[in-house]
Coordinates of C-alpha atoms in Angstrom, one line a residue:
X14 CA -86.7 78.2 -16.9
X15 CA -87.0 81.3 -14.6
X16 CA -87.5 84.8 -15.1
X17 CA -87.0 88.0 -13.1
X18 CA -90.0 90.3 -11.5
X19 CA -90.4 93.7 -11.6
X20 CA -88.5 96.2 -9.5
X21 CA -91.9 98.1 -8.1
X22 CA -95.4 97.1 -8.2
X23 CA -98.3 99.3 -8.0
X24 CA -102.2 97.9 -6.8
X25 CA -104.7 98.0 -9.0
X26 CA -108.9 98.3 -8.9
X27 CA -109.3 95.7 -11.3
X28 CA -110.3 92.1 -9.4
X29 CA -108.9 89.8 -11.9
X30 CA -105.1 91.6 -11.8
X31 CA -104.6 92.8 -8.0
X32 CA -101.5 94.6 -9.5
X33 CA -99.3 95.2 -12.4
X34 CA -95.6 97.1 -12.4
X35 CA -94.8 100.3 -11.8
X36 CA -95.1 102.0 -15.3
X37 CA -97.9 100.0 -16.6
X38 CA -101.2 101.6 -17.5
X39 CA -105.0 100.4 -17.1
X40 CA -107.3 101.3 -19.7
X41 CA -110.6 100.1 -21.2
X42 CA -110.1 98.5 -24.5
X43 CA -112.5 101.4 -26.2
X44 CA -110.2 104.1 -25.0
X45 CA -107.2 102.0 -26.9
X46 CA -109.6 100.8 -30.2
X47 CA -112.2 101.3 -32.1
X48 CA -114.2 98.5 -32.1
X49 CA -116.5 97.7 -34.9
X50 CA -118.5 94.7 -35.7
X51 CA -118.5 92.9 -39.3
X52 CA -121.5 93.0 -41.7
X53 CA -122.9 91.1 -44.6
X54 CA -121.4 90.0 -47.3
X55 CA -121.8 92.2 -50.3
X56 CA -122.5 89.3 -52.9
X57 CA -121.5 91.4 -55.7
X58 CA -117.9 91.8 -54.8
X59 CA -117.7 88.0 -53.1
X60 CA -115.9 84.4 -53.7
X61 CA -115.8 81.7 -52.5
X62 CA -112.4 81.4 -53.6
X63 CA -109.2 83.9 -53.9
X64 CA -109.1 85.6 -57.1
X65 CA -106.6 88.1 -58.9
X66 CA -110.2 90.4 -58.5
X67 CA -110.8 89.6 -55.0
X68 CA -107.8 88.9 -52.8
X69 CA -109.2 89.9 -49.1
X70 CA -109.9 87.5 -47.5
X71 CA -113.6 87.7 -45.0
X72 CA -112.7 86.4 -41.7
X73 CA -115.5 84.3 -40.1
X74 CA -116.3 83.7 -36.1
X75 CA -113.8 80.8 -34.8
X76 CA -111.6 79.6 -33.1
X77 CA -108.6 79.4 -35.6
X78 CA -107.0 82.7 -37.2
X79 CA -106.8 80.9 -40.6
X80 CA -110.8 80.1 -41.2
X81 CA -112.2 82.5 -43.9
X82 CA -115.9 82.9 -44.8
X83 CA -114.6 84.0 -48.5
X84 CA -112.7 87.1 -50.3
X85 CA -113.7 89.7 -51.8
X86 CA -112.3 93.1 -53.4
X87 CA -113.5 95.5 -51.4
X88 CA -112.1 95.2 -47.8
X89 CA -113.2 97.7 -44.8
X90 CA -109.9 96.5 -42.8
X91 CA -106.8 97.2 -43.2
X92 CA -103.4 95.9 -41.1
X93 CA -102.5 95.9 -37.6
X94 CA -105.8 95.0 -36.5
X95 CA -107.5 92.4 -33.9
X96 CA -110.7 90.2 -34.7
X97 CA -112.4 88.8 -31.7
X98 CA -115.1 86.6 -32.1
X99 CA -118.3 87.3 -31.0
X100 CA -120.8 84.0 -31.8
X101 CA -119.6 80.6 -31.3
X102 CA -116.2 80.9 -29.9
X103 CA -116.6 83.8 -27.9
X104 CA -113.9 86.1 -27.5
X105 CA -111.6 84.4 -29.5
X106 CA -108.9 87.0 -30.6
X107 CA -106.8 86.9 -33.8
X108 CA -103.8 89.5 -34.8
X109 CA -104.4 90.9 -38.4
X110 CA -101.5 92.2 -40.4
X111 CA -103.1 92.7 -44.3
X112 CA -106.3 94.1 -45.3
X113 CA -109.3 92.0 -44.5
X114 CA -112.9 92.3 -44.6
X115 CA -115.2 90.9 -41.3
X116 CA -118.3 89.1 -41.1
X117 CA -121.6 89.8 -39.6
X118 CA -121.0 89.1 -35.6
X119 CA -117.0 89.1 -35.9
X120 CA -116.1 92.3 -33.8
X121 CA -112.8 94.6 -35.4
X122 CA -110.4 96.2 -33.0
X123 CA -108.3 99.3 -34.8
X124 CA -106.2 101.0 -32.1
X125 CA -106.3 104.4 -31.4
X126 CA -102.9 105.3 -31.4
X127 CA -99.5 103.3 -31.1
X128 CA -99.9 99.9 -29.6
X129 CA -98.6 96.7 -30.5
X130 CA -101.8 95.0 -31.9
X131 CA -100.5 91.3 -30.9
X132 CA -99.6 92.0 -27.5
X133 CA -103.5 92.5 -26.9
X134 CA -104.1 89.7 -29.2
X135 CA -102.0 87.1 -26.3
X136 CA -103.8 89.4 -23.3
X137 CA -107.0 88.8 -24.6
X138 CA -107.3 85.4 -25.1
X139 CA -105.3 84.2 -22.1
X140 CA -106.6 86.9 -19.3
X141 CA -110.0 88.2 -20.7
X142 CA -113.0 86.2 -20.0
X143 CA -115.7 87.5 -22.5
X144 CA -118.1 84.6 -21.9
X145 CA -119.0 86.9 -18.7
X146 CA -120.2 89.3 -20.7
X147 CA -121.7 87.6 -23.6
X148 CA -125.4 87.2 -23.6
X149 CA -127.2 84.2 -22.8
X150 CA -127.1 83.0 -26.6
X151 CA -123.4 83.2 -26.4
X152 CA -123.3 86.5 -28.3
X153 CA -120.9 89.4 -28.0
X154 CA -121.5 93.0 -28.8
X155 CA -119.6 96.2 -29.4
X156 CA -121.2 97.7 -26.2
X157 CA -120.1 94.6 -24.0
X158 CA -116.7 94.7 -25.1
X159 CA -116.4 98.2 -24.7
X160 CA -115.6 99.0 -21.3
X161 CA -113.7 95.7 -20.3
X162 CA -110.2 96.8 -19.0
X163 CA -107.0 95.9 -19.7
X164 CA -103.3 96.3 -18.7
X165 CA -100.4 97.3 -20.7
X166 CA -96.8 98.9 -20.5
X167 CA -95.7 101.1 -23.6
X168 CA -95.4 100.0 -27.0
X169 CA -91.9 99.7 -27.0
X170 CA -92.0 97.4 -23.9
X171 CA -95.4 95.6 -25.9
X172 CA -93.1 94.8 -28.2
X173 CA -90.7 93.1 -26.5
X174 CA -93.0 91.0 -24.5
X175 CA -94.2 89.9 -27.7
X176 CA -91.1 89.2 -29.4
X177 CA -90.7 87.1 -26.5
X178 CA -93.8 85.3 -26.5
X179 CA -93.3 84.6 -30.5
X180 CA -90.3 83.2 -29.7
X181 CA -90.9 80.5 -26.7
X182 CA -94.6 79.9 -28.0
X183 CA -93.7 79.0 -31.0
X184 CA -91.2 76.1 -29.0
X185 CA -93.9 74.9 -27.5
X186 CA -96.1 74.9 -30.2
X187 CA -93.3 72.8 -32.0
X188 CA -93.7 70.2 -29.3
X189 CA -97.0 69.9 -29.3
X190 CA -97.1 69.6 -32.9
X191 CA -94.5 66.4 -32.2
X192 CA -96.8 64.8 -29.8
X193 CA -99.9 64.8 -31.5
X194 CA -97.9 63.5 -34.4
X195 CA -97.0 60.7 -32.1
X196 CA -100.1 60.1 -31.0
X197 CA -101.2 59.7 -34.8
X198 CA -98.3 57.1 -35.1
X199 CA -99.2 55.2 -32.1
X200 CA -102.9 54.7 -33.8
X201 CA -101.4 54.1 -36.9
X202 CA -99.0 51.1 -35.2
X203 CA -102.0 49.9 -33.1
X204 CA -104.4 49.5 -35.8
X205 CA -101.5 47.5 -37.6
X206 CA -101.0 45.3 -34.5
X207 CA -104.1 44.2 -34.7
X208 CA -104.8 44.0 -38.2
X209 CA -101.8 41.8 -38.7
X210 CA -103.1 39.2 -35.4
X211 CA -106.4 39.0 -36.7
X212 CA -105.8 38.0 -40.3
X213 CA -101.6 36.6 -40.0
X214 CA -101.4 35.0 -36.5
X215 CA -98.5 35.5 -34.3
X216 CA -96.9 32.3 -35.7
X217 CA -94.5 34.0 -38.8
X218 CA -93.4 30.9 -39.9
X219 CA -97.3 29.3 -39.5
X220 CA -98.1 28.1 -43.5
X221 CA -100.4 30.0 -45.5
X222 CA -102.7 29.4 -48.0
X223 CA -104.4 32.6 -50.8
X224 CA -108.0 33.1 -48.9
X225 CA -109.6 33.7 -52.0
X226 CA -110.8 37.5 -50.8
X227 CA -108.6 39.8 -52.7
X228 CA -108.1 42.5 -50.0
X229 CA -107.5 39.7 -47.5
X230 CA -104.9 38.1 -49.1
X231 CA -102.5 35.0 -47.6
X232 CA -103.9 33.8 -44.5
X233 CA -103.2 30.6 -42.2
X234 CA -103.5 27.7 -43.6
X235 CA -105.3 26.0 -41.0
X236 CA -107.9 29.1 -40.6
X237 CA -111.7 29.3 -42.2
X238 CA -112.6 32.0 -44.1
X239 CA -116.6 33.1 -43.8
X240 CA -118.6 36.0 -43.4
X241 CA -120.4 36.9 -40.1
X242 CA -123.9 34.7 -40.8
X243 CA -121.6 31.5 -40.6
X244 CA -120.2 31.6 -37.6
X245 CA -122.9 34.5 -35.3
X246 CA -125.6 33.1 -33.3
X247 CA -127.5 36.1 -34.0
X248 CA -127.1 40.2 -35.7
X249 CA -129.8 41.8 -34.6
X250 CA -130.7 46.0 -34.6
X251 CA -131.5 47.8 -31.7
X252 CA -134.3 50.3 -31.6
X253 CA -135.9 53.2 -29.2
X254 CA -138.8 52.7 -26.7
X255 CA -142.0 54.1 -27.7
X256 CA -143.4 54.3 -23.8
X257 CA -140.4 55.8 -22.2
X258 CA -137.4 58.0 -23.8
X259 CA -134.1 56.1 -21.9
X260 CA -132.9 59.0 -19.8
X261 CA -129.8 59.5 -17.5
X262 CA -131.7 60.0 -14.3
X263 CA -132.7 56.2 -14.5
X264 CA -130.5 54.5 -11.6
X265 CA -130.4 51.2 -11.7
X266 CA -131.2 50.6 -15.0
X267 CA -130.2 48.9 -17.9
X268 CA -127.5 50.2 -20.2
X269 CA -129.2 51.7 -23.6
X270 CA -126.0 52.6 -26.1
X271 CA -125.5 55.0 -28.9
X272 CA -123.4 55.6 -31.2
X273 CA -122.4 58.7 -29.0
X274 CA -121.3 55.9 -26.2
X275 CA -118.6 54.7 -28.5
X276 CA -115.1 56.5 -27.2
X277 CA -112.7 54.8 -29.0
X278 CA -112.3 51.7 -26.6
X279 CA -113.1 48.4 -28.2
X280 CA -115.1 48.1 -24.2
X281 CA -118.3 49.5 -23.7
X282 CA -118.8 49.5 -19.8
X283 CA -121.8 52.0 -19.2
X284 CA -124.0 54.2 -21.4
X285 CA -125.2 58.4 -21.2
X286 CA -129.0 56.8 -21.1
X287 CA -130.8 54.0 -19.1
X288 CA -133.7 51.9 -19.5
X289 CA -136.0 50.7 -16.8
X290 CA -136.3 47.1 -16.3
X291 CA -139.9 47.5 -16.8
X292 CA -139.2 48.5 -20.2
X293 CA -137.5 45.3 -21.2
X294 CA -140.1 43.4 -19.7
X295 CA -142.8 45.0 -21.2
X296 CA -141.2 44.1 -24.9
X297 CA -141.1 47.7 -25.6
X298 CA -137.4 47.3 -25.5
X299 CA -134.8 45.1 -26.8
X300 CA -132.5 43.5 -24.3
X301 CA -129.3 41.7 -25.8
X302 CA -126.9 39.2 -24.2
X303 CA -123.9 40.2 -22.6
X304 CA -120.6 39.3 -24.7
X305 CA -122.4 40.8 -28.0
X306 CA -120.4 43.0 -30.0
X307 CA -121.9 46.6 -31.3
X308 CA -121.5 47.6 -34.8
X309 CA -122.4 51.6 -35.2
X310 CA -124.5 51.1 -38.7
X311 CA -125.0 54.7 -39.6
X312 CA -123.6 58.1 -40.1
X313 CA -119.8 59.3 -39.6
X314 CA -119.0 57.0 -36.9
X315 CA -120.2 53.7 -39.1
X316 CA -118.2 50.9 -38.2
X317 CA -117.2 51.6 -34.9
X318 CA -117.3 48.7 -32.7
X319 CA -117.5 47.5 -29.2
X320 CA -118.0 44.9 -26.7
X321 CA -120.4 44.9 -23.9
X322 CA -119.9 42.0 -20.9
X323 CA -123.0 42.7 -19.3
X324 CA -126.9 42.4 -20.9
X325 CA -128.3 45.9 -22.3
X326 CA -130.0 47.7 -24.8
X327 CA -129.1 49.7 -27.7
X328 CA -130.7 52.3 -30.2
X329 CA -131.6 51.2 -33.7
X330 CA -128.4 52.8 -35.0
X331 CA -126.4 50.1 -33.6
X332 CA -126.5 46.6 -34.8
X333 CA -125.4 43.5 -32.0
X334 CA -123.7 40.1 -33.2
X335 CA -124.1 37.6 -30.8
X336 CA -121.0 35.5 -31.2
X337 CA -121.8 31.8 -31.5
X338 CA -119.5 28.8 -30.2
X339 CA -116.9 29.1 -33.4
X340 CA -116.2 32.4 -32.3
X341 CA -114.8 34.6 -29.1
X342 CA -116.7 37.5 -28.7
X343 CA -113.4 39.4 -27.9
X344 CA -111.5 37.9 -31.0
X345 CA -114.7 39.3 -32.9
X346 CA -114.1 43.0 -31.8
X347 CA -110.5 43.0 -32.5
X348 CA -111.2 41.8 -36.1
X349 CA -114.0 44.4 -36.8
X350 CA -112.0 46.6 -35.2
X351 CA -109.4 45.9 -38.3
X352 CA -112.3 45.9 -41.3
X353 CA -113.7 49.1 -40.6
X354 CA -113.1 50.1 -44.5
X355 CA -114.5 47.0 -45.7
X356 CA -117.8 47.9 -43.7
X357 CA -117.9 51.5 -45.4
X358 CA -117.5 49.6 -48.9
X359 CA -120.1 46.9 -47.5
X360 CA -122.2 50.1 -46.3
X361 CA -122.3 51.4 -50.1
X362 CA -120.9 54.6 -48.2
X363 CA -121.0 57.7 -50.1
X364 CA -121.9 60.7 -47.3
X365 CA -124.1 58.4 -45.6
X366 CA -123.6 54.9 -45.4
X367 CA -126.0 52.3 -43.9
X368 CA -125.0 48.9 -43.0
X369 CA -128.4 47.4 -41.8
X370 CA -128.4 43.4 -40.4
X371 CA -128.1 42.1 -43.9
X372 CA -125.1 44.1 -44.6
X373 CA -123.5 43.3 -41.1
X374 CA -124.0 39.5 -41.9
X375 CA -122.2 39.8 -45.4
X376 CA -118.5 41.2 -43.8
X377 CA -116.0 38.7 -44.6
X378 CA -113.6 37.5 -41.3
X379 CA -111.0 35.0 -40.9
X380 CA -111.9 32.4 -38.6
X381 CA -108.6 30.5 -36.6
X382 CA -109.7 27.9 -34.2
X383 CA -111.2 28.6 -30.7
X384 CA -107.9 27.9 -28.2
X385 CA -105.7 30.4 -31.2
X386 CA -108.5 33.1 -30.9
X387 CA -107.8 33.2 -27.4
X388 CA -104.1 33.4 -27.5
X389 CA -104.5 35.9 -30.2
X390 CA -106.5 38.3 -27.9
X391 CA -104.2 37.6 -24.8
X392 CA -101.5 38.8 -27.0
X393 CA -103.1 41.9 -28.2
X394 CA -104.2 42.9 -24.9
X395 CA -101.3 42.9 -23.4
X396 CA -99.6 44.8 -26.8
X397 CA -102.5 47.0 -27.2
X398 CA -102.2 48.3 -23.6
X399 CA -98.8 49.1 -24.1
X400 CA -99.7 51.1 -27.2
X401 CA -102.7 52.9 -25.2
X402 CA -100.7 53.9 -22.3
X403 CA -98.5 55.9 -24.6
X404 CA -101.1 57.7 -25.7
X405 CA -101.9 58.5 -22.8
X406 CA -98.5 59.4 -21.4
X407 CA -98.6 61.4 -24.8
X408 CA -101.8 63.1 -24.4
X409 CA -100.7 64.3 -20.5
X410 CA -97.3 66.0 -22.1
X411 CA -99.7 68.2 -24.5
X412 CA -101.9 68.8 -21.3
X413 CA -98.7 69.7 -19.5
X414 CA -97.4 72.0 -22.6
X415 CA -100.8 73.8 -22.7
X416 CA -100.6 74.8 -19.4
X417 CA -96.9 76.1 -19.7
X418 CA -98.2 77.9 -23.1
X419 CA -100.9 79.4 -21.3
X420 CA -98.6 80.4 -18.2
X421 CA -95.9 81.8 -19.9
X422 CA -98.5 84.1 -21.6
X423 CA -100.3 85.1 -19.0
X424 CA -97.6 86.0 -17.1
X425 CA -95.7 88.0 -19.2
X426 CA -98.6 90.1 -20.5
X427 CA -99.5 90.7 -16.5
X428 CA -96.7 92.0 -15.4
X429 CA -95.6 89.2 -13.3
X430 CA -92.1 88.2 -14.8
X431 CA -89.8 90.9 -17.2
X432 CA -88.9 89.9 -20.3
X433 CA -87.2 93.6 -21.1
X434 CA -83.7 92.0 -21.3
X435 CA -84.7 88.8 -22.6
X436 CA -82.5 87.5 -25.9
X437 CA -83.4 84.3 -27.6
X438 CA -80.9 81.7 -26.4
X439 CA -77.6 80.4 -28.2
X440 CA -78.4 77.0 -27.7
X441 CA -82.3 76.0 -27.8
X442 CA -81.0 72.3 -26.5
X443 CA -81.9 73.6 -22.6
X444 CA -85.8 73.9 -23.3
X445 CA -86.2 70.6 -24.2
X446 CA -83.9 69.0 -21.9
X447 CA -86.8 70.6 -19.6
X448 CA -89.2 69.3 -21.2
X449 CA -88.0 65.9 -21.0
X450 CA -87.2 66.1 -17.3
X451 CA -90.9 66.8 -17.1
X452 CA -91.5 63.8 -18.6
X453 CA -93.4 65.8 -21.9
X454 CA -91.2 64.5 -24.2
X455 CA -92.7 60.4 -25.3
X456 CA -91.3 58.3 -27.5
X457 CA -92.9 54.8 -29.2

């Protein structure tokens, strides 16, 4: 999709915008608003909730429009206004079209005269650059704000631009929408994938017998059914060096992992932090055998798993099976991988579950012989790549749409393309037929 330029361009002092059409006006954004910052909240005419009493809502420093601290009934606000944050997500900029009450920090555009209120909104937060400005504890003032210019054509031309920008925005945003939703799906499939291997087999027609573990259900017949102390050489917990903090300066050293090291990939390859060898020798820190799997064993991220080939070290949030001869290391991970509720429920999990080595040792796994581990975890590699590499291919097209979002925006609010004759298409069918020529459009 193209679009026209401008007839006549004029130059312009501003660095970022070297020039803008003939017509178009620069102006600082305090000689177009009023720009105010939020307060307290005034307790005696707050909730937390919407009431019949207290219907405004108090908009909070973020990055999403929707995000309210609470309401209240007395609102200092009212329509065709712009928030901008100023802690936390600097210079975030939200249109307001209702009455509204800000918090303390949150700064409060009201124009001075007529101007299209969500034109600024897209200028702003695709063109300005606040974070220059802010102060070095990412704060932004009314003062700072002040005197930062901006371009702009007449409201009547504002308007259009946005109408425009509504319109093929919200197209986009559609898409993206589909693709993350895909990339939920894909998860959703893979998890199944391998939740099916590790407990059915990939024989369908293999008999089955009731394992005797109600969430478990039918499994093989010919498979064992035990917890982890039957069949793991060792589960051991890892733990911090008292003598030297693991840093990421070390080179050389040995691999210390965290539960901030886990990234989704059932392979662990190379931690944030090192040890140094000395430490291990020493005994001030605990080195484990490579072709152990890691078991996160606290917080949010409890039961996250992983596999490391190589010998390393670990924090004591992480506890390390070392798989003994009844067991492939790799088939090991998969199947964690596939119990991480039962670890929560093993975990006692409420807010903050622990599974400590005990706990680890109690999780129930089916057990198929040695040679059908192997073929099991041949099988899922090769379907769990597949899986992964449309995510991937899926992730790239919401890069790809981002960009074209951000483009579009950017461009039309500058001046560079002319939307004043632009009408919304007859047939919509053309945008995504682009999109799939630029191969954003994936499908399982």
């Amino acid at each position: 999709m193209s679009f026209p330029r401008y007839s006549e361009y004029k130059d312009t002092e501003i660095n970022w915008i070297a020039q803008i059409p003939t017509g178009w006006q620069i102006a600082s954004l305090s000689k177009l608003f009023s720009i105010k910052a939020g307060g307290d909240v005034n307790t005696d005419v707050f909730s937390e909730t919407r009431t019949h009493d207290r219907p405004f809502p108090i908009y909070t420093n973020a990055n999403n429009p929707n995000i309210v601290y609470g309401y209240t009934s007395k609102a200092k606000y009212g329509p065709n206004c712009i928030t901008v944050s100023g802690r936390g997500y600097v210079g975030f900029a939200a249109f307001r079209d209702h009455i509204f009450d800000a918090i303390i920090r949150l700064l409060v555009l009201t124009p001075k005269k007529d101007l299209n209120c969500k034109f600024f909104e897209y200028f702003i937060n695709e063109v300005v650059d606040f974070r220059e400005e802010s102060s070095a504890i990412g704060q932004l003032s009314t003062n700072q704000i002040a005197p930062y210019k901006v371009a702009f054509p007449d409201c009547r031309e504002q308007s259009k631009i946005t109408h425009f920008l509504d319109h093929e925005t919200a197209k986009i945003d559609t898409l993206i929408h589909e693709q993350k939703r895909l990339i939920e799906l894909l998860k959703e499939k893979r998890q199944a994938v391998i939740s099916h291997a590790v407990t059915k087999g990939l024989d369908p027609d293999v008999p089955i017998k009731d394992s005797g573990v109600e969430w478990l259900g039918d499994v093989p017949a010919h498979w064992g059914v035990a917890t982890i102390r039957r069949f793991a050489k060792a589960v051991r917990t890892g733990g911090t060096p008292s003598l030297e903090m693991p840093n990421s300066e070390i080179a050389d050293g040995i691999n210390w992992f965290t539960p901030g090291d886990f990234n989704g990939s059932l392979m662990l390859h190379e931690s944030e932090k090192q040890l140094r060898i000395s430490s291990i020798s020493s005994g001030d820190a605990k080195l484990f055998p490579g072709g152990s799997v890691l078991v996160v064993g606290i917080g949010a991220t409890l039961g996250k798993v992983a596999k490391v080939d190589d010998d390393f070290s670990a924090n004591q949030q992480i506890n390390v099976i070392v798989p003994g001869k009844r067991i492939n290391g790799h088939f090991l991970v998969y199947s964690l991988s596939a119990q991480k509720s039962q670890m929560r429920f093993v975990s006692n999990a409420s807010t903050i579950g622990i599974m400590n080595q005990e706990k680890t040792k109690d999780i129930v796994l089916v057990l198929p012989p040695v040679e059908e581990q192997t073929q099991i975890t041949e099988s899922l590699d090769r379907g769990v790549q597949n899986l992964d590499q449309l995510v991937i291919k899926a992730a790239s097209g919401i890069l790809l749409l981002k960009e074209r979002r951000s483009a579009l925006i950017s461009a039309a609010v500058t001046g560079k393309i002319d939307v004043r004759d632009w009408q919304p298409p007859a047939d919509e069918s053309t945008f995504d037929k682009e999109m799939r020529q630029a191969e954003i459009k994936v499908t399982a």
